[in-house]
Amino acid sequence: MSRLLEKHGIQVGRMTPGATNSITDVDGVMVGHTTLIEGENVRTGATAIVPHSGNIFHEKVKAGALTINGFGKAVGLPQINEFGMIETPILLTNTLNVGKVSDALISWVLPHYQRLDCSITSLNPIVAECNDSYLNDIQGRHVEKEHVFHALDTASADPVAEGVVGAGTGVSAFEFKSGIGSASRIVRLDGENYTVGVLSLPNFGRREELVIKGVPIGRELRDYEREPHDGEEGSIVIVIATDLPLSHRQLVRIAKRASFGIARTGGICHNGSGEFVISFTTANKVPHDPKRIFLEERRLNDAHSVINAVFQATIEAVEESILSALFSAETMVGIDGHRRGALPIPEVLSFLKASGHSYS
Amino acid sequence: MSRLLEKHGIQVGRMTPGATNSITDVDGVMVGHTTLIEGENVRTGATAIVPHSGNIFHEKVKAGALTINGFGKAVGLPQINEFGMIETPILLTNTLNVGKVSDALISWVLPHYQRLDCSITSLNPIVAECNDSYLNDIQGRHVEKEHVFHALDTASADPVAEGVVGAGTGVSAFEFKSGIGSASRIVRLDGENYTVGVLSLPNFGRREELVIKGVPIGRELRDYEREPHDGEEGSIVIVIATDLPLSHRQLVRIAKRASFGIARTGGICHNGSGEFVISFTTANKVPHDPKRIFLEERRLNDAHSVINAVFQATIEAVEESILSALFSAETMVGIDGHRRGALPIPEVLSFLKASGHSYS
Amino acid sequence: MSRLLEKHGIQVGRMTPGATNSITDVDGVMVGHTTLIEGENVRTGATAIVPHSGNIFHEKVKAGALTINGFGKAVGLPQINEFGMIETPILLTNTLNVGKVSDALISWVLPHYQRLDCSITSLNPIVAECNDSYLNDIQGRHVEKEHVFHALDTASADPVAEGVVGAGTGVSAFEFKSGIGSASRIVRLDGENYTVGVLSLPNFGRREELVIKGVPIGRELRDYEREPHDGEEGSIVIVIATDLPLSHRQLVRIAKRASFGIARTGGICHNGSGEFVISFTTANKVPHDPKRIFLEERRLNDAHSVINAVFQATIEAVEESILSALFSAETMVGIDGHRRGALPIPEVLSFLKASGHSYS
Amino acid sequence: MSRLLEKHGIQVGRMTPGATNSITDVDGVMVGHTTLIEGENVRTGATAIVPHSGNIFHEKVKAGALTINGFGKAVGLPQINEFGMIETPILLTNTLNVGKVSDALISWVLPHYQRLDCSITSLNPIVAECNDSYLNDIQGRHVEKEHVFHALDTASADPVAEGVVGAGTGVSAFEFKSGIGSASRIVRLDGENYTVGVLSLPNFGRREELVIKGVPIGRELRDYEREPHDGEEGSIVIVIATDLPLSHRQLVRIAKRASFGIARTGGICHNGSGEFVISFTTANKVPHDPKRIFLEERRLNDAHSVINAVFQATIEAVEESILSALFSAETMVGIDGHRRGALPIPEVLSFLKASGHSYS
């Protein structure tokens, strides 16, 4: 479903998307999903973002992490910001499944990344979550070890499957069905093309807040197939990948711009929202090797305004990834007969068309 | 010029403004300006926000501070976040004038707040700034002690003068003339009305970024009376006042929502932008009295979603304050013959009307 | 083994300890341990700190969290600092067991704290860890659900068992056997006694760094039964409990003083050390009740120096808890035949006596 | 007075000091003082730390900043942590003089660093302070522009003058006369020598808290020439310089270790203490040049424990710099006849000798 917005003639922002307009446009990045839809109550899953195809523990990836609103259960963030690196894939799942998934991630890493000369006795698994309890039996913690393994083992560099897949299986945004969304932008610097890719898991927002390209779609669709709200306020997890050589400080600066992309869709960062951003670069990988006392690195100079293009790319990709999740997701019925309807695309297109400013 | 947007039929957001739709709707808050327009080169000033009319050093005000993007020279923030209080009025001025203004603020505080039984040997002046060098001889540091005194001595609870006044005299936003803006919103909780008021000093944004009520006005006016950009990327200072009883942690949470208001006007938080938010409440003032070992306080319970209304109020008031600064400011010519044109209101209204969604 | 230092005539600091000189001197606080010593390789466990005997989800506890050095895998910290509260007991365990233990904590909380009128679909388990891989088969993740349940179910307000118990079973400090340590101090304010209690899990430090009451014991014992160092640099987890009415901001301020207690034992906060502090107060519990819009609270006034006594109490209790863990722990042999010897108390007492300044 | 502790046979820590055991051992770093002792009331001054002898605005210096306890008025810190750089010398002065000194610093920078092709319209002056009001007429703000210029113009790479000079003129620590202190340590990495240098301005601590090399000297000298305490709780400013190639994240990590050096002298970080640390490296200077899109940098790899030597060096140099300030300062009488006695060195040496562990 990649490039779905483009197919509907909707262009988000001013910058050029990458080849597939998804996070896997960043060379090396892979994504895998396990989707759990079983019986009437299980609507959940796991999504793995694998920064590169090598041994991530031994070729660590520079990263930054940011908490926008901390009502969330993400694990692994303090070490990201102390060391400026991640050493495992990133897993997304539901709120109450974080413990099991982080344990499963360890179980996967040990045989895959451990080497004979280096026993892994300390490992910082990265797991973030959204609350899918409106559709899913969340207390059941149905994401098991084999589901995590499947997401990791099937991760590929293909265009990201979006919508009702993986950790996005049971989520909602703006009281429409949501899911996984992804987008990318090209940044041209010093004669080279670099890519900023985003994968997001939007699970936030009241109906009337939704804005698409400035048009208050949520207000127009206020009463469209609306069910009583469930009280949980949702969350959003945003993963930003790039091949630009950025330092930890710069990766955190990029992460800070995610709020601006969320705001463009109408989000206001609710009280009970867990909003976490993890950003990483595939440039300047750090070897797990005590003999390497110094590292030679090339990095972007942000003493001047050149980094603004990276900020703009991030904001646009975050915005588009959220919209793409909504456009890709189909209606779902889940636990207790709860129903979450898909965004009615024809109506949306009609409202966009009726607005004076072109949406194409 | 208060309520100017309303006069043009523009309603920002969904919530009800306070009586004058400015920060002084928060009972006790006073604002004063000194506007310096001299010769061809001096286009600057000072704005004082006085949290209450009493002795602020001896009746300190609970406060929080947040740095969105730290390319700025605001002073006093570390102590705000350690002690959760401010003990002086807040001054706004130009970037290179911060030192002089903070010294002048001390000079004003000593005779006003010192008591015979309590010599003031430590004081944390709060000063924030924007860069007005496109129109102003900023190296001249023309804001002198008497100008600071004037802003403080003339501060009043009247509706805030907006546009080309005080620290807003020389600033620009979206390559239009900007200035001081203000707005307020009423939050009704537990049968009582509370007020959230905002005063902002918007000095950021490229022309094409400007969005008004979702309509890409900046793109439409891309070439309207546009001068070459000057390179400086500007800043925004936002002061949030309320009479809601909030803790320091909650005041910082409110401050975090300012980004969402900025984003609604099209802001992307440029690399070279100093974006600082200072929030305070007039409730639960803290006596400077070592004999008061414990304090009895009433505060909002944010374990649940009731605080969302305060977030919404903050976002709307920030958004409207920025737009109000633009709508209130007149064209100005300054140093080196630089000219910064006012927002062409008829054209803006016309574009808003042409958009499919009503702006009234 | 509580009050062990006192029995040896060693007084740490100047303030008076609570009745049992352990964290359970704070009224309501309970501690439970599960100690796993099986075969030659299993040397680990879990420790539960239960803030009060009621329903913690429905009577949440005000809390703060601080990362000193973030090379650690603690979970739950972002939400502590956003909401200023904890809603589950705190569990300590080994580094690779955090996922399983946090999942088990959810399994324990659901039947204990869920009420018919309030389904728990979001929960923030608090788990911190130390790396016990020198003595323990850490990859085995031997702490299972029943072990977590046992620690929680046997938690009591008795004086804390110290040394080789619970999460302290396999840890080392200064290359001596370490374990769980605890201490408390009385702070008298406004005519009332309040208590600051600390439980720590010290697992850090090279031999030569150890200092006891200013005496460089580690230097003296540099070669005492020393085994080759294992490379892992350890960590320390510190839990601070009090019945003083403190705000979230103040609880974080208290947590910041833990570093000074660590430093007094010679700690230097190594690169690979996960140093996390969680502080909470049993005063001003927050009901999980959306109808309570406002809360009435009494809190310490820290505009003046009265809080210094609380800082001093914290520093002394942290220092003593670390030393108490060392004094309480017995020699242990574990995985790969690794042996970690106990602190030789007679030699230590002899060095202390030889120093010119009295240690009693 | 450099190497004064060594002359008394006191060795602080285990590592080797640099050639002069002061911050100017870091190649390029220069220090200058202006000492103001006039009449009976003026006891203050300014100290300039100049990171290198070139144009600092155009060859910016990588830096980090940390607030330990934020009861202080330091200016410039937010921008340090956003951009990871400083662009002016660092000035130290008294609490109420910060505004005047930061303005004077701008006045000095403009003619010195501005180039014809690059007008300076934005500048982030770095100024920190301690409260010298026990001896000085602090409300008089006696440090004028010419005093700042003198400190900057006379800055040299000579061994730092310590004790009652510059910003240290009127300060106290542990209720003894204090002043400026400095120290350095050599770190050998990968076959090369690097230097960590510290300059501190200690102005904190109650008498009974002072510890020297673990010996509770302050307790022994509790009543030695003690005057009634003045209520102000003091502060400490610490500047760390190095030639090691460290990133911003690493410079902040180094800064975090300053607490451990303070703690070794008995400091407990009082409520009213402004404790700020600024760290910078002379390696990898950043050109103020928009055409430099990417930078090539060499940096320390802190994925492993090699950075511990830098932490140790920092802690030792901070500890020694504080002690050196005390050992170097002479008794002073100031405002209101207040007298602050020097540390009685013979008594101190005698107590050190009486302690069982050697101090040499």
PDB file of N, CA and C in Angstrom, chain A residues 55 58 113-120 288-291:
ATOM      1  N   ASN A  55      25.439  -7.663  12.026  1.00  0.00           N
ATOM      2  CA  ASN A  55      25.375  -7.977  13.446  1.00  0.00           C
ATOM      3  C   ASN A  55      25.277  -6.660  14.213  1.00  0.00           C
ATOM      4  N   HIS A  58      27.410  -6.037  17.304  1.00  0.00           N
ATOM      5  CA  HIS A  58      28.835  -5.788  17.059  1.00  0.00           C
ATOM      6  C   HIS A  58      29.095  -4.610  16.128  1.00  0.00           C
ATOM      7  N   TYR A 113      23.551 -12.781  17.359  1.00  0.00           N
ATOM      8  CA  TYR A 113      24.617 -11.781  17.403  1.00  0.00           C
ATOM      9  C   TYR A 113      25.797 -12.192  18.277  1.00  0.00           C
ATOM     10  N   GLN A 114      25.598 -13.191  19.141  1.00  0.00           N
ATOM     11  CA  GLN A 114      26.693 -13.565  20.033  1.00  0.00           C
ATOM     12  C   GLN A 114      27.801 -14.236  19.224  1.00  0.00           C
ATOM     13  N   ARG A 115      29.033 -13.925  19.555  1.00  0.00           N
ATOM     14  CA  ARG A 115      30.157 -14.574  18.900  1.00  0.00           C
ATOM     15  C   ARG A 115      30.930 -15.395  19.927  1.00  0.00           C
ATOM     16  N   LEU A 116      31.672 -16.353  19.428  1.00  0.00           N
ATOM     17  CA  LEU A 116      32.400 -17.232  20.340  1.00  0.00           C
ATOM     18  C   LEU A 116      33.323 -16.467  21.268  1.00  0.00           C
ATOM     19  N   ASP A 117      33.876 -15.379  20.745  1.00  0.00           N
ATOM     20  CA  ASP A 117      34.861 -14.631  21.533  1.00  0.00           C
ATOM     21  C   ASP A 117      34.209 -13.564  22.411  1.00  0.00           C
ATOM     22  N   CYS A 118      32.911 -13.497  22.434  1.00  0.00           N
ATOM     23  CA  CYS A 118      32.279 -12.379  23.127  1.00  0.00           C
ATOM     24  C   CYS A 118      30.902 -12.784  23.625  1.00  0.00           C
ATOM     25  N   SER A 119      30.828 -13.197  24.866  1.00  0.00           N
ATOM     26  CA  SER A 119      29.553 -13.578  25.465  1.00  0.00           C
ATOM     27  C   SER A 119      28.749 -12.308  25.754  1.00  0.00           C
ATOM     28  N   ILE A 120      27.471 -12.346  25.449  1.00  0.00           N
ATOM     29  CA  ILE A 120      26.614 -11.175  25.693  1.00  0.00           C
ATOM     30  C   ILE A 120      25.963 -11.323  27.068  1.00  0.00           C
ATOM     31  N   HIS A 288      31.739  -2.885  18.246  1.00  0.00           N
ATOM     32  CA  HIS A 288      31.840  -3.340  19.638  1.00  0.00           C
ATOM     33  C   HIS A 288      33.239  -3.937  19.814  1.00  0.00           C
ATOM     34  N   ASP A 289      34.207  -3.078  19.936  1.00  0.00           N
ATOM     35  CA  ASP A 289      35.591  -3.546  19.926  1.00  0.00           C
ATOM     36  C   ASP A 289      36.428  -2.650  20.830  1.00  0.00           C
ATOM     37  N   PRO A 290      36.796  -3.167  22.007  1.00  0.00           N
ATOM     38  CA  PRO A 290      37.527  -2.342  22.974  1.00  0.00           C
ATOM     39  C   PRO A 290      38.875  -1.846  22.474  1.00  0.00           C
ATOM     40  N   LYS A 291      39.358  -2.433  21.395  1.00  0.00           N
ATOM     41  CA  LYS A 291      40.673  -1.986  20.922  1.00  0.00           C
ATOM     42  C   LYS A 291      40.580  -0.727  20.056  1.00  0.00           C
TER      43      LYS A 291
END
